[in-house]
Every structure is written in C-alpha cells, then in structure tokens.
C-alpha cells in the first residue's frame, strides 16, 4: 500500500484527473489498512511488482487482465473477484488461496458446530417467517458496527456538526427510522435497511463509514466569515464536481440556478441564502455577520459537499425527475442519504418466477430491462455506460418499476475510469469490467474515452441469454426472438476490422424485440407489474 501511494505521488500528473477527492489526502489514506482501492491501484500494483494481474470473476468468462509490459514473469498474479449479489453492490478482490488443508482432528468438532448452526438457522427461520427479508443472506455485516455508525452520526448531529432533512428521524428519542438489517458494510460502502414507523423500509447509503473531520468531508475547516465568498467557493465545487463525475459544463446556468436544480425540492436549512439570487445575497449579507447563522451555514455547506462528492448520490439526485431509472433519494443526514427500497431481481421469490416455465413473467421483465437500457442511452444528457450489468444490479420498487439498483459502476461517455498511461497488448487490457475498450496496438495505448460495445449487447449476452430459455418461449415467437437475441449478443460487424472486437448491438434490435414483447403482454392483458 505504501509503495502504491508513493508511486501515485510521484506520478501525480498521470493519475490526479481520475481521483475525485483531494489527491494528497487520497494518497495518505491509501497507505493505511482497510482502505478501498480500485482499478487504478491494481494497475499501479502491476507496474511496481512487474507482474501482470488477472482477476477471476465468479460469473465465469475470460479473466480481467491488467497487463504489465515489463513483466519479469510470464505467470500472472491471480486474484478472485467477489460480489455479494443480495446486497446493493459490495464487491472486492481477494488474494486468499483456495487450497484447503484438512486437520482430521478437528473434523468431529466442526461437524458438531455445523449441526448446531443448522439447528439454529432452522429455528431462526421458523420464528421469523413474517420478515419479508428473512430469505436474504446478510453476509459480512455486523449489526453492532452498523448501529455504531448511526450512533456516531447522531452524536455529530447533537453537536451541530452535521445537518440534514432526516437527522431528527434517525437521532431523536422518538426516532421514526430504526436499523432493521445490515446489507453491506465495508470501508467503501454502507448499505443499511431501515424500518419506518409505517411498517415500510428505506435504505441508508454512503461511500464511507464516518463523517471525515480530517479533510474529506469538510469544505470549510473553520466557521465561514464571508457568506458571499463561501457561496462562490461552493458554486465552484458544484461546477467542478458535475464536470468530473458527469461531464456536464454549466456555463449557461447562473450559480443560484445550479443549486436550485440540485436542491430546490429538498429540506434546506438556509434557503434565503442558498436558493436566492446571488446578487441579492451579496447585497444582504456582504457586510452582515451573525455567528449562529455562520455556524449553521458552515455545517450545511459541509454536509452538502460530503454528499455531492459521492458519485451515486450525485447521479441519482441530479436526475431525480427520472424516477423510473434510479432509486429515489428521500433525504439525508450528514454524509449518509436515504433512498427508496428496491427488491433485487436476484431475490429468491423473484428468481423462482423468472426461472420457472412461465413465459409472461420473462416477457414482462425483458421488456422492462429493454426500456431501461433505451432510457439510459437516450434520455440523459449523454449515454450512461453500465460497466457492471447483471440481474442483481437491478431492483423492483413497490410500484413495480424496474430500476438500476447499483449506480456506482455507471459512467457517462468519456468518464470510464481507465488508466491513460497503461501500455496495452490486447484489447482486453483496455476494458473496464463490462465496458470493452480498444487497444491501438501500433502505439500500445488504450483509447481511454472510447467504449466499443454497448449496454444492449451486454444485456443480451449476460442477462437475456439466461432469462429467455428456448424451451420456455412460445412457438409463435421462438425462432425469431432467439435470432434477435443472438444478433444482439454477437453483432455481425467488427470494430475497425478487428477479429476480436464486436461493434455495439443495433438499437433496431431493441425496438423489434420490444414490439414483439409488448404485443405478448397486451394479448395476456398484463397492464401492471408481476412480482
């Protein structure tokens, strides 16, 4: 870790554009144990160790290869990729060996422990049948740790150091939000299921465990002195964050219009400052200073800063009017935010219907997924690339909307986080999970901002080929629909004449498949959701 952090410091100009937070603080944190590292860190690791790295995915297929041109060995370092499918996206790489050493003297004790564990699980399920989430594995989650995260946040709230629309709901004596289940808990992601006093559920999320008072979550280390100056700094942060995370340049919008775009429908503690015209604020507060107001505004700006620098929050909240695409953000407190609860499509109750012989549930879900992919391609300011597209990353709301459940691996065109300095040998060296890249083999450089395949092709290859089993499709559609799925999975064209790289699937295929499926649903009088 220390070597990687030092390498990143020495090659700052190459890597700083791809780091969302303060670069020096990022490098300092990376050197510590249990801090999340990603694709960039693995690429640096390969260079330092002078060994290529291969990541084996549990879903099968070719391993993800991180090449090292100066490799001292033909044998790569092999690591395994793990993902908790039941949760909202916790994933990590592991170097743990799979070799099992059997100590026969412990076998009897292990057998007894397993037997006792099975009895305990059976008893738990018998006494918790009324819980709609009892079938979901909670994985490496610790309820004590999860509650401590909430308690620490509430302590900051009691000290006036964080703010938000739902702090009182989380922290007051008569709190209306209580911890129901830990779904995912790591250094890089928190996902907690919260129950409400109306017997429904919401999800609490963040990319970090605590509100970082060292540097990461603080825009202002000290209480602000000049309100207009503080606002101008916040405007600059919003502009740079939108450009870095979403590729949006907002020169045509006034600063106050930008804040209104993000927060006008939310609970804001200082609306007369944050949501009003800047010129009026400058006139009213240029020579005015009141300590309590300055404290309140400092806390609120630090809170909003900690939220908009989280990729998933920013993307979902900026496009909150697109309710059918991503989970609705309900509110926040400090660095955590609350979203509507979605049931993952790999939930056992849903999978039971999807993998039965019944045709209509498959037709309904396939149509919804095609609609969703079409919307991500055409309804936002730029196509949104889903670089980790699998059934478990989609969820269904109480109203029956199928939405993207996990947004942290979704990037707009030209913002997919590939290392610009990497020397490639194969096209796979330039890929980022499901987003296929292109290697200019003459220059041995990746075309960093170019994705070769598209969302539709990956949806067909990874989801529809498994969902639409030949023996479950009606004979009237069988040959034609399977032909379309095959064309979608493996388009006939090749990128720049490459024998390896397929071009993206044609939008025409999406349209014709939708026409067929909508006709099926109308014939069956299906007007609402099925799960």
mmCIF file of C-alpha atoms in Angstrom, residues 104-399:
data_model
loop_
_atom_site.group_PDB
_atom_site.id
_atom_site.type_symbol
_atom_site.label_atom_id
_atom_site.label_comp_id
_atom_site.label_asym_id
_atom_site.label_seq_id
_atom_site.Cartn_x
_atom_site.Cartn_y
_atom_site.Cartn_z
ATOM 1 C CA UNK A 104 -8.647 -34.502 10.756
ATOM 2 C CA UNK A 105 -8.501 -33.994 14.497
ATOM 3 C CA UNK A 106 -10.896 -31.063 14.126
ATOM 4 C CA UNK A 107 -13.405 -32.751 11.841
ATOM 5 C CA UNK A 108 -15.631 -34.041 14.648
ATOM 6 C CA UNK A 109 -15.774 -30.642 16.336
ATOM 7 C CA UNK A 110 -16.511 -28.982 13.002
ATOM 8 C CA UNK A 111 -19.312 -31.452 12.287
ATOM 9 C CA UNK A 112 -20.916 -30.741 15.676
ATOM 10 C CA UNK A 113 -20.590 -26.973 15.097
ATOM 11 C CA UNK A 114 -22.257 -27.265 11.681
ATOM 12 C CA UNK A 115 -25.068 -29.361 13.148
ATOM 13 C CA UNK A 116 -25.696 -26.807 15.905
ATOM 14 C CA UNK A 117 -25.563 -23.995 13.336
ATOM 15 C CA UNK A 118 -28.123 -25.703 11.088
ATOM 16 C CA UNK A 119 -30.483 -26.182 14.037
ATOM 17 C CA UNK A 120 -30.085 -22.503 14.955
ATOM 18 C CA UNK A 121 -30.828 -21.391 11.377
ATOM 19 C CA UNK A 122 -33.935 -23.580 11.196
ATOM 20 C CA UNK A 123 -35.188 -22.153 14.498
ATOM 21 C CA UNK A 124 -34.459 -18.614 13.323
ATOM 22 C CA UNK A 125 -36.404 -19.105 10.087
ATOM 23 C CA UNK A 126 -39.349 -20.671 11.945
ATOM 24 C CA UNK A 127 -39.615 -17.692 14.251
ATOM 25 C CA UNK A 128 -39.064 -15.066 11.535
ATOM 26 C CA UNK A 129 -41.329 -16.142 8.698
ATOM 27 C CA UNK A 130 -43.161 -12.837 8.873
ATOM 28 C CA UNK A 131 -39.976 -10.944 7.984
ATOM 29 C CA UNK A 132 -40.003 -10.264 4.209
ATOM 30 C CA UNK A 133 -36.210 -10.169 4.210
ATOM 31 C CA UNK A 134 -35.512 -13.408 6.090
ATOM 32 C CA UNK A 135 -34.505 -15.181 2.883
ATOM 33 C CA UNK A 136 -31.731 -12.701 2.102
ATOM 34 C CA UNK A 137 -28.225 -13.507 3.258
ATOM 35 C CA UNK A 138 -26.734 -10.611 5.225
ATOM 36 C CA UNK A 139 -23.138 -11.631 4.539
ATOM 37 C CA UNK A 140 -20.234 -9.956 6.326
ATOM 38 C CA UNK A 141 -22.360 -7.403 8.108
ATOM 39 C CA UNK A 142 -22.224 -6.640 11.779
ATOM 40 C CA UNK A 143 -25.345 -5.115 13.301
ATOM 41 C CA UNK A 144 -23.336 -3.704 16.201
ATOM 42 C CA UNK A 145 -20.958 -1.915 13.818
ATOM 43 C CA UNK A 146 -23.882 -0.689 11.720
ATOM 44 C CA UNK A 147 -25.634 0.767 14.771
ATOM 45 C CA UNK A 148 -22.389 2.364 15.928
ATOM 46 C CA UNK A 149 -22.114 4.183 12.587
ATOM 47 C CA UNK A 150 -25.592 5.632 13.132
ATOM 48 C CA UNK A 151 -24.807 6.494 16.777
ATOM 49 C CA UNK A 152 -21.604 8.321 15.808
ATOM 50 C CA UNK A 153 -23.506 10.287 13.179
ATOM 51 C CA UNK A 154 -26.182 11.206 15.710
ATOM 52 C CA UNK A 155 -23.511 12.408 18.127
ATOM 53 C CA UNK A 156 -22.229 14.798 15.445
ATOM 54 C CA UNK A 157 -25.812 15.928 14.852
ATOM 55 C CA UNK A 158 -26.276 16.652 18.562
ATOM 56 C CA UNK A 159 -23.102 18.779 18.450
ATOM 57 C CA UNK A 160 -24.384 20.722 15.438
ATOM 58 C CA UNK A 161 -21.614 19.434 13.166
ATOM 59 C CA UNK A 162 -23.858 17.816 10.536
ATOM 60 C CA UNK A 163 -27.323 18.634 9.262
ATOM 61 C CA UNK A 164 -29.978 17.178 7.014
ATOM 62 C CA UNK A 165 -33.660 16.568 6.429
ATOM 63 C CA UNK A 166 -33.715 13.193 8.218
ATOM 64 C CA UNK A 167 -31.309 13.698 11.122
ATOM 65 C CA UNK A 168 -34.175 14.032 13.593
ATOM 66 C CA UNK A 169 -35.836 10.899 12.171
ATOM 67 C CA UNK A 170 -32.612 8.972 12.807
ATOM 68 C CA UNK A 171 -31.461 10.520 16.057
ATOM 69 C CA UNK A 172 -34.313 11.810 18.229
ATOM 70 C CA UNK A 173 -35.630 9.814 21.184
ATOM 71 C CA UNK A 174 -38.822 9.116 19.234
ATOM 72 C CA UNK A 175 -36.875 8.296 16.049
ATOM 73 C CA UNK A 176 -39.038 7.100 13.169
ATOM 74 C CA UNK A 177 -36.162 5.307 11.418
ATOM 75 C CA UNK A 178 -34.565 2.291 13.076
ATOM 76 C CA UNK A 179 -31.959 -0.195 11.885
ATOM 77 C CA UNK A 180 -33.625 -3.344 10.544
ATOM 78 C CA UNK A 181 -30.822 -5.130 8.703
ATOM 79 C CA UNK A 182 -27.227 -4.662 7.633
ATOM 80 C CA UNK A 183 -26.993 -5.312 3.885
ATOM 81 C CA UNK A 184 -23.426 -4.246 3.128
ATOM 82 C CA UNK A 185 -20.692 -2.821 5.314
ATOM 83 C CA UNK A 186 -17.155 -2.117 4.145
ATOM 84 C CA UNK A 187 -14.711 0.765 4.170
ATOM 85 C CA UNK A 188 -16.019 1.912 0.797
ATOM 86 C CA UNK A 189 -19.745 1.301 1.058
ATOM 87 C CA UNK A 190 -22.506 1.261 3.652
ATOM 88 C CA UNK A 191 -25.934 -0.117 2.816
ATOM 89 C CA UNK A 192 -28.369 -0.477 5.717
ATOM 90 C CA UNK A 193 -32.035 -1.384 5.661
ATOM 91 C CA UNK A 194 -34.063 0.962 7.873
ATOM 92 C CA UNK A 195 -37.616 0.375 9.033
ATOM 93 C CA UNK A 196 -40.069 3.253 9.332
ATOM 94 C CA UNK A 197 -42.934 3.718 11.756
ATOM 95 C CA UNK A 198 -45.309 2.984 8.873
ATOM 96 C CA UNK A 199 -44.006 -0.601 8.576
ATOM 97 C CA UNK A 200 -42.206 0.120 5.313
ATOM 98 C CA UNK A 201 -38.495 0.206 4.544
ATOM 99 C CA UNK A 202 -35.933 2.663 3.214
ATOM 100 C CA UNK A 203 -32.224 2.185 2.523
ATOM 101 C CA UNK A 204 -29.429 4.188 4.157
ATOM 102 C CA UNK A 205 -26.312 4.526 1.994
ATOM 103 C CA UNK A 206 -22.904 6.156 1.908
ATOM 104 C CA UNK A 207 -19.481 5.525 0.421
ATOM 105 C CA UNK A 208 -17.801 5.906 3.816
ATOM 106 C CA UNK A 209 -18.415 4.928 7.406
ATOM 107 C CA UNK A 210 -17.991 8.255 9.142
ATOM 108 C CA UNK A 211 -18.103 11.971 8.521
ATOM 109 C CA UNK A 212 -14.416 12.697 7.994
ATOM 110 C CA UNK A 213 -13.322 15.678 10.048
ATOM 111 C CA UNK A 214 -9.715 15.399 8.864
ATOM 112 C CA UNK A 215 -10.297 16.583 5.308
ATOM 113 C CA UNK A 216 -12.512 14.521 3.052
ATOM 114 C CA UNK A 217 -15.945 15.795 4.058
ATOM 115 C CA UNK A 218 -15.030 19.341 5.015
ATOM 116 C CA UNK A 219 -15.255 22.141 2.520
ATOM 117 C CA UNK A 220 -14.701 24.629 5.348
ATOM 118 C CA UNK A 221 -12.372 23.683 8.207
ATOM 119 C CA UNK A 222 -13.321 26.802 10.161
ATOM 120 C CA UNK A 223 -16.569 28.734 10.546
ATOM 121 C CA UNK A 224 -17.094 30.876 7.452
ATOM 122 C CA UNK A 225 -16.507 34.598 7.784
ATOM 123 C CA UNK A 226 -17.846 35.918 4.469
ATOM 124 C CA UNK A 227 -21.118 34.426 3.253
ATOM 125 C CA UNK A 228 -20.738 35.615 -0.382
ATOM 126 C CA UNK A 229 -17.178 34.241 -0.559
ATOM 127 C CA UNK A 230 -18.306 30.908 0.897
ATOM 128 C CA UNK A 231 -21.097 30.663 -1.682
ATOM 129 C CA UNK A 232 -18.727 31.383 -4.564
ATOM 130 C CA UNK A 233 -16.456 28.597 -3.366
ATOM 131 C CA UNK A 234 -19.421 26.214 -3.121
ATOM 132 C CA UNK A 235 -20.536 27.186 -6.648
ATOM 133 C CA UNK A 236 -17.060 26.336 -7.957
ATOM 134 C CA UNK A 237 -17.152 22.953 -6.200
ATOM 135 C CA UNK A 238 -20.529 22.089 -7.731
ATOM 136 C CA UNK A 239 -19.336 23.065 -11.208
ATOM 137 C CA UNK A 240 -16.102 21.070 -10.992
ATOM 138 C CA UNK A 241 -17.872 18.059 -9.445
ATOM 139 C CA UNK A 242 -20.527 17.949 -12.163
ATOM 140 C CA UNK A 243 -17.860 18.150 -14.845
ATOM 141 C CA UNK A 244 -15.676 15.465 -13.231
ATOM 142 C CA UNK A 245 -18.445 12.971 -12.413
ATOM 143 C CA UNK A 246 -20.920 13.625 -15.206
ATOM 144 C CA UNK A 247 -19.132 15.574 -17.940
ATOM 145 C CA UNK A 248 -21.596 18.460 -17.553
ATOM 146 C CA UNK A 249 -20.445 22.007 -18.205
ATOM 147 C CA UNK A 250 -22.892 24.588 -16.929
ATOM 148 C CA UNK A 251 -21.635 27.933 -18.205
ATOM 149 C CA UNK A 252 -25.160 28.892 -19.290
ATOM 150 C CA UNK A 253 -26.651 28.472 -15.804
ATOM 151 C CA UNK A 254 -26.381 31.067 -13.080
ATOM 152 C CA UNK A 255 -24.851 29.756 -9.876
ATOM 153 C CA UNK A 256 -28.051 30.009 -7.865
ATOM 154 C CA UNK A 257 -29.943 28.193 -10.645
ATOM 155 C CA UNK A 258 -27.483 25.329 -10.342
ATOM 156 C CA UNK A 259 -28.123 24.968 -6.607
ATOM 157 C CA UNK A 260 -31.856 25.170 -7.240
ATOM 158 C CA UNK A 261 -31.526 22.419 -9.841
ATOM 159 C CA UNK A 262 -29.942 20.183 -7.220
ATOM 160 C CA UNK A 263 -31.744 21.126 -4.023
ATOM 161 C CA UNK A 264 -34.864 23.240 -4.633
ATOM 162 C CA UNK A 265 -37.238 20.399 -3.686
ATOM 163 C CA UNK A 266 -35.281 19.418 -0.571
ATOM 164 C CA UNK A 267 -35.195 20.486 3.040
ATOM 165 C CA UNK A 268 -32.623 23.288 3.145
ATOM 166 C CA UNK A 269 -31.908 24.993 6.476
ATOM 167 C CA UNK A 270 -30.716 28.253 4.915
ATOM 168 C CA UNK A 271 -32.935 28.714 1.832
ATOM 169 C CA UNK A 272 -32.769 32.521 1.956
ATOM 170 C CA UNK A 273 -29.030 32.223 1.277
ATOM 171 C CA UNK A 274 -28.625 29.064 -0.792
ATOM 172 C CA UNK A 275 -31.683 29.289 -3.047
ATOM 173 C CA UNK A 276 -31.908 33.028 -3.654
ATOM 174 C CA UNK A 277 -30.204 35.070 -6.375
ATOM 175 C CA UNK A 278 -26.543 35.555 -5.595
ATOM 176 C CA UNK A 279 -26.641 39.291 -6.269
ATOM 177 C CA UNK A 280 -29.353 39.706 -3.640
ATOM 178 C CA UNK A 281 -27.432 37.560 -1.160
ATOM 179 C CA UNK A 282 -24.326 39.662 -1.756
ATOM 180 C CA UNK A 283 -26.250 42.864 -1.042
ATOM 181 C CA UNK A 284 -27.967 41.467 2.070
ATOM 182 C CA UNK A 285 -25.008 39.643 3.619
ATOM 183 C CA UNK A 286 -21.858 41.321 2.316
ATOM 184 C CA UNK A 287 -21.361 43.382 5.476
ATOM 185 C CA UNK A 288 -23.537 41.253 7.747
ATOM 186 C CA UNK A 289 -22.172 38.664 10.147
ATOM 187 C CA UNK A 290 -24.066 36.740 12.783
ATOM 188 C CA UNK A 291 -22.195 33.876 14.441
ATOM 189 C CA UNK A 292 -25.079 31.386 14.739
ATOM 190 C CA UNK A 293 -26.023 31.919 11.099
ATOM 191 C CA UNK A 294 -22.394 31.436 10.060
ATOM 192 C CA UNK A 295 -22.206 28.197 12.076
ATOM 193 C CA UNK A 296 -25.439 26.881 10.560
ATOM 194 C CA UNK A 297 -24.354 27.700 7.012
ATOM 195 C CA UNK A 298 -20.898 26.169 7.537
ATOM 196 C CA UNK A 299 -22.470 22.923 8.767
ATOM 197 C CA UNK A 300 -24.946 22.813 5.894
ATOM 198 C CA UNK A 301 -22.373 23.513 3.183
ATOM 199 C CA UNK A 302 -20.040 20.844 4.608
ATOM 200 C CA UNK A 303 -22.939 18.377 4.672
ATOM 201 C CA UNK A 304 -23.958 19.110 1.071
ATOM 202 C CA UNK A 305 -20.313 18.905 -0.007
ATOM 203 C CA UNK A 306 -19.966 15.432 1.572
ATOM 204 C CA UNK A 307 -22.991 14.285 -0.462
ATOM 205 C CA UNK A 308 -22.319 15.729 -3.918
ATOM 206 C CA UNK A 309 -18.804 14.248 -3.928
ATOM 207 C CA UNK A 310 -20.380 10.762 -3.776
ATOM 208 C CA UNK A 311 -20.857 9.545 -7.347
ATOM 209 C CA UNK A 312 -24.022 7.535 -6.736
ATOM 210 C CA UNK A 313 -25.750 10.328 -4.796
ATOM 211 C CA UNK A 314 -24.881 12.974 -7.374
ATOM 212 C CA UNK A 315 -26.062 10.912 -10.328
ATOM 213 C CA UNK A 316 -29.328 9.835 -8.689
ATOM 214 C CA UNK A 317 -30.132 13.254 -7.259
ATOM 215 C CA UNK A 318 -29.275 15.257 -10.355
ATOM 216 C CA UNK A 319 -31.682 13.092 -12.351
ATOM 217 C CA UNK A 320 -34.252 12.635 -9.583
ATOM 218 C CA UNK A 321 -37.018 13.622 -12.028
ATOM 219 C CA UNK A 322 -36.237 10.344 -13.848
ATOM 220 C CA UNK A 323 -37.978 8.325 -11.158
ATOM 221 C CA UNK A 324 -38.232 5.253 -13.367
ATOM 222 C CA UNK A 325 -34.439 4.923 -13.789
ATOM 223 C CA UNK A 326 -32.753 5.078 -10.380
ATOM 224 C CA UNK A 327 -33.796 4.791 -6.726
ATOM 225 C CA UNK A 328 -35.475 7.924 -5.417
ATOM 226 C CA UNK A 329 -33.427 9.823 -2.836
ATOM 227 C CA UNK A 330 -35.674 10.618 0.113
ATOM 228 C CA UNK A 331 -33.330 12.736 2.232
ATOM 229 C CA UNK A 332 -30.060 12.739 4.141
ATOM 230 C CA UNK A 333 -28.188 13.359 7.352
ATOM 231 C CA UNK A 334 -24.543 14.327 7.175
ATOM 232 C CA UNK A 335 -22.671 12.049 4.773
ATOM 233 C CA UNK A 336 -25.413 9.383 4.575
ATOM 234 C CA UNK A 337 -28.526 9.521 2.426
ATOM 235 C CA UNK A 338 -31.791 7.594 2.278
ATOM 236 C CA UNK A 339 -33.304 6.020 -0.816
ATOM 237 C CA UNK A 340 -36.431 4.057 -1.550
ATOM 238 C CA UNK A 341 -36.125 0.321 -1.013
ATOM 239 C CA UNK A 342 -35.889 -1.888 -4.097
ATOM 240 C CA UNK A 343 -36.055 -5.671 -4.070
ATOM 241 C CA UNK A 344 -33.077 -7.055 -6.071
ATOM 242 C CA UNK A 345 -34.061 -9.084 -9.118
ATOM 243 C CA UNK A 346 -31.954 -11.976 -7.837
ATOM 244 C CA UNK A 347 -34.177 -12.255 -4.753
ATOM 245 C CA UNK A 348 -35.304 -15.897 -4.379
ATOM 246 C CA UNK A 349 -39.004 -15.001 -4.642
ATOM 247 C CA UNK A 350 -38.420 -13.277 -7.993
ATOM 248 C CA UNK A 351 -35.948 -15.833 -9.320
ATOM 249 C CA UNK A 352 -38.488 -18.570 -8.642
ATOM 250 C CA UNK A 353 -40.839 -16.945 -11.160
ATOM 251 C CA UNK A 354 -38.148 -15.975 -13.653
ATOM 252 C CA UNK A 355 -36.661 -19.439 -13.922
ATOM 253 C CA UNK A 356 -39.935 -21.335 -13.978
ATOM 254 C CA UNK A 357 -41.558 -22.452 -17.230
ATOM 255 C CA UNK A 358 -43.973 -19.482 -17.214
ATOM 256 C CA UNK A 359 -43.458 -17.223 -20.236
ATOM 257 C CA UNK A 360 -45.250 -13.985 -19.283
ATOM 258 C CA UNK A 361 -43.022 -13.020 -16.290
ATOM 259 C CA UNK A 362 -39.969 -13.387 -18.533
ATOM 260 C CA UNK A 363 -41.579 -11.326 -21.294
ATOM 261 C CA UNK A 364 -42.582 -8.617 -18.817
ATOM 262 C CA UNK A 365 -39.124 -8.308 -17.247
ATOM 263 C CA UNK A 366 -37.297 -8.473 -20.590
ATOM 264 C CA UNK A 367 -39.439 -5.620 -21.883
ATOM 265 C CA UNK A 368 -38.753 -3.543 -18.749
ATOM 266 C CA UNK A 369 -34.992 -4.120 -18.988
ATOM 267 C CA UNK A 370 -35.003 -3.129 -22.663
ATOM 268 C CA UNK A 371 -36.930 0.040 -21.773
ATOM 269 C CA UNK A 372 -34.384 0.832 -19.074
ATOM 270 C CA UNK A 373 -31.382 0.369 -21.365
ATOM 271 C CA UNK A 374 -33.071 2.528 -24.003
ATOM 272 C CA UNK A 375 -33.647 5.271 -21.417
ATOM 273 C CA UNK A 376 -30.024 5.222 -20.229
ATOM 274 C CA UNK A 377 -28.888 5.535 -23.843
ATOM 275 C CA UNK A 378 -31.224 8.353 -24.863
ATOM 276 C CA UNK A 379 -32.909 10.225 -22.003
ATOM 277 C CA UNK A 380 -29.963 11.714 -20.089
ATOM 278 C CA UNK A 381 -27.532 14.401 -21.212
ATOM 279 C CA UNK A 382 -25.234 11.635 -22.533
ATOM 280 C CA UNK A 383 -25.408 7.829 -22.734
ATOM 281 C CA UNK A 384 -24.827 6.226 -19.334
ATOM 282 C CA UNK A 385 -22.484 3.247 -19.614
ATOM 283 C CA UNK A 386 -23.323 0.363 -17.253
ATOM 284 C CA UNK A 387 -19.960 -1.294 -16.645
ATOM 285 C CA UNK A 388 -21.287 -3.951 -14.268
ATOM 286 C CA UNK A 389 -24.514 -5.110 -15.855
ATOM 287 C CA UNK A 390 -26.113 -8.129 -14.219
ATOM 288 C CA UNK A 391 -29.546 -9.060 -12.932
ATOM 289 C CA UNK A 392 -28.615 -8.461 -9.285
ATOM 290 C CA UNK A 393 -27.811 -4.826 -10.062
ATOM 291 C CA UNK A 394 -31.442 -4.123 -10.921
ATOM 292 C CA UNK A 395 -34.308 -3.910 -8.461
ATOM 293 C CA UNK A 396 -38.066 -3.523 -8.421
ATOM 294 C CA UNK A 397 -39.961 -0.918 -6.400
ATOM 295 C CA UNK A 398 -43.268 -1.329 -4.580
ATOM 296 C CA UNK A 399 -44.993 0.314 -7.549
#
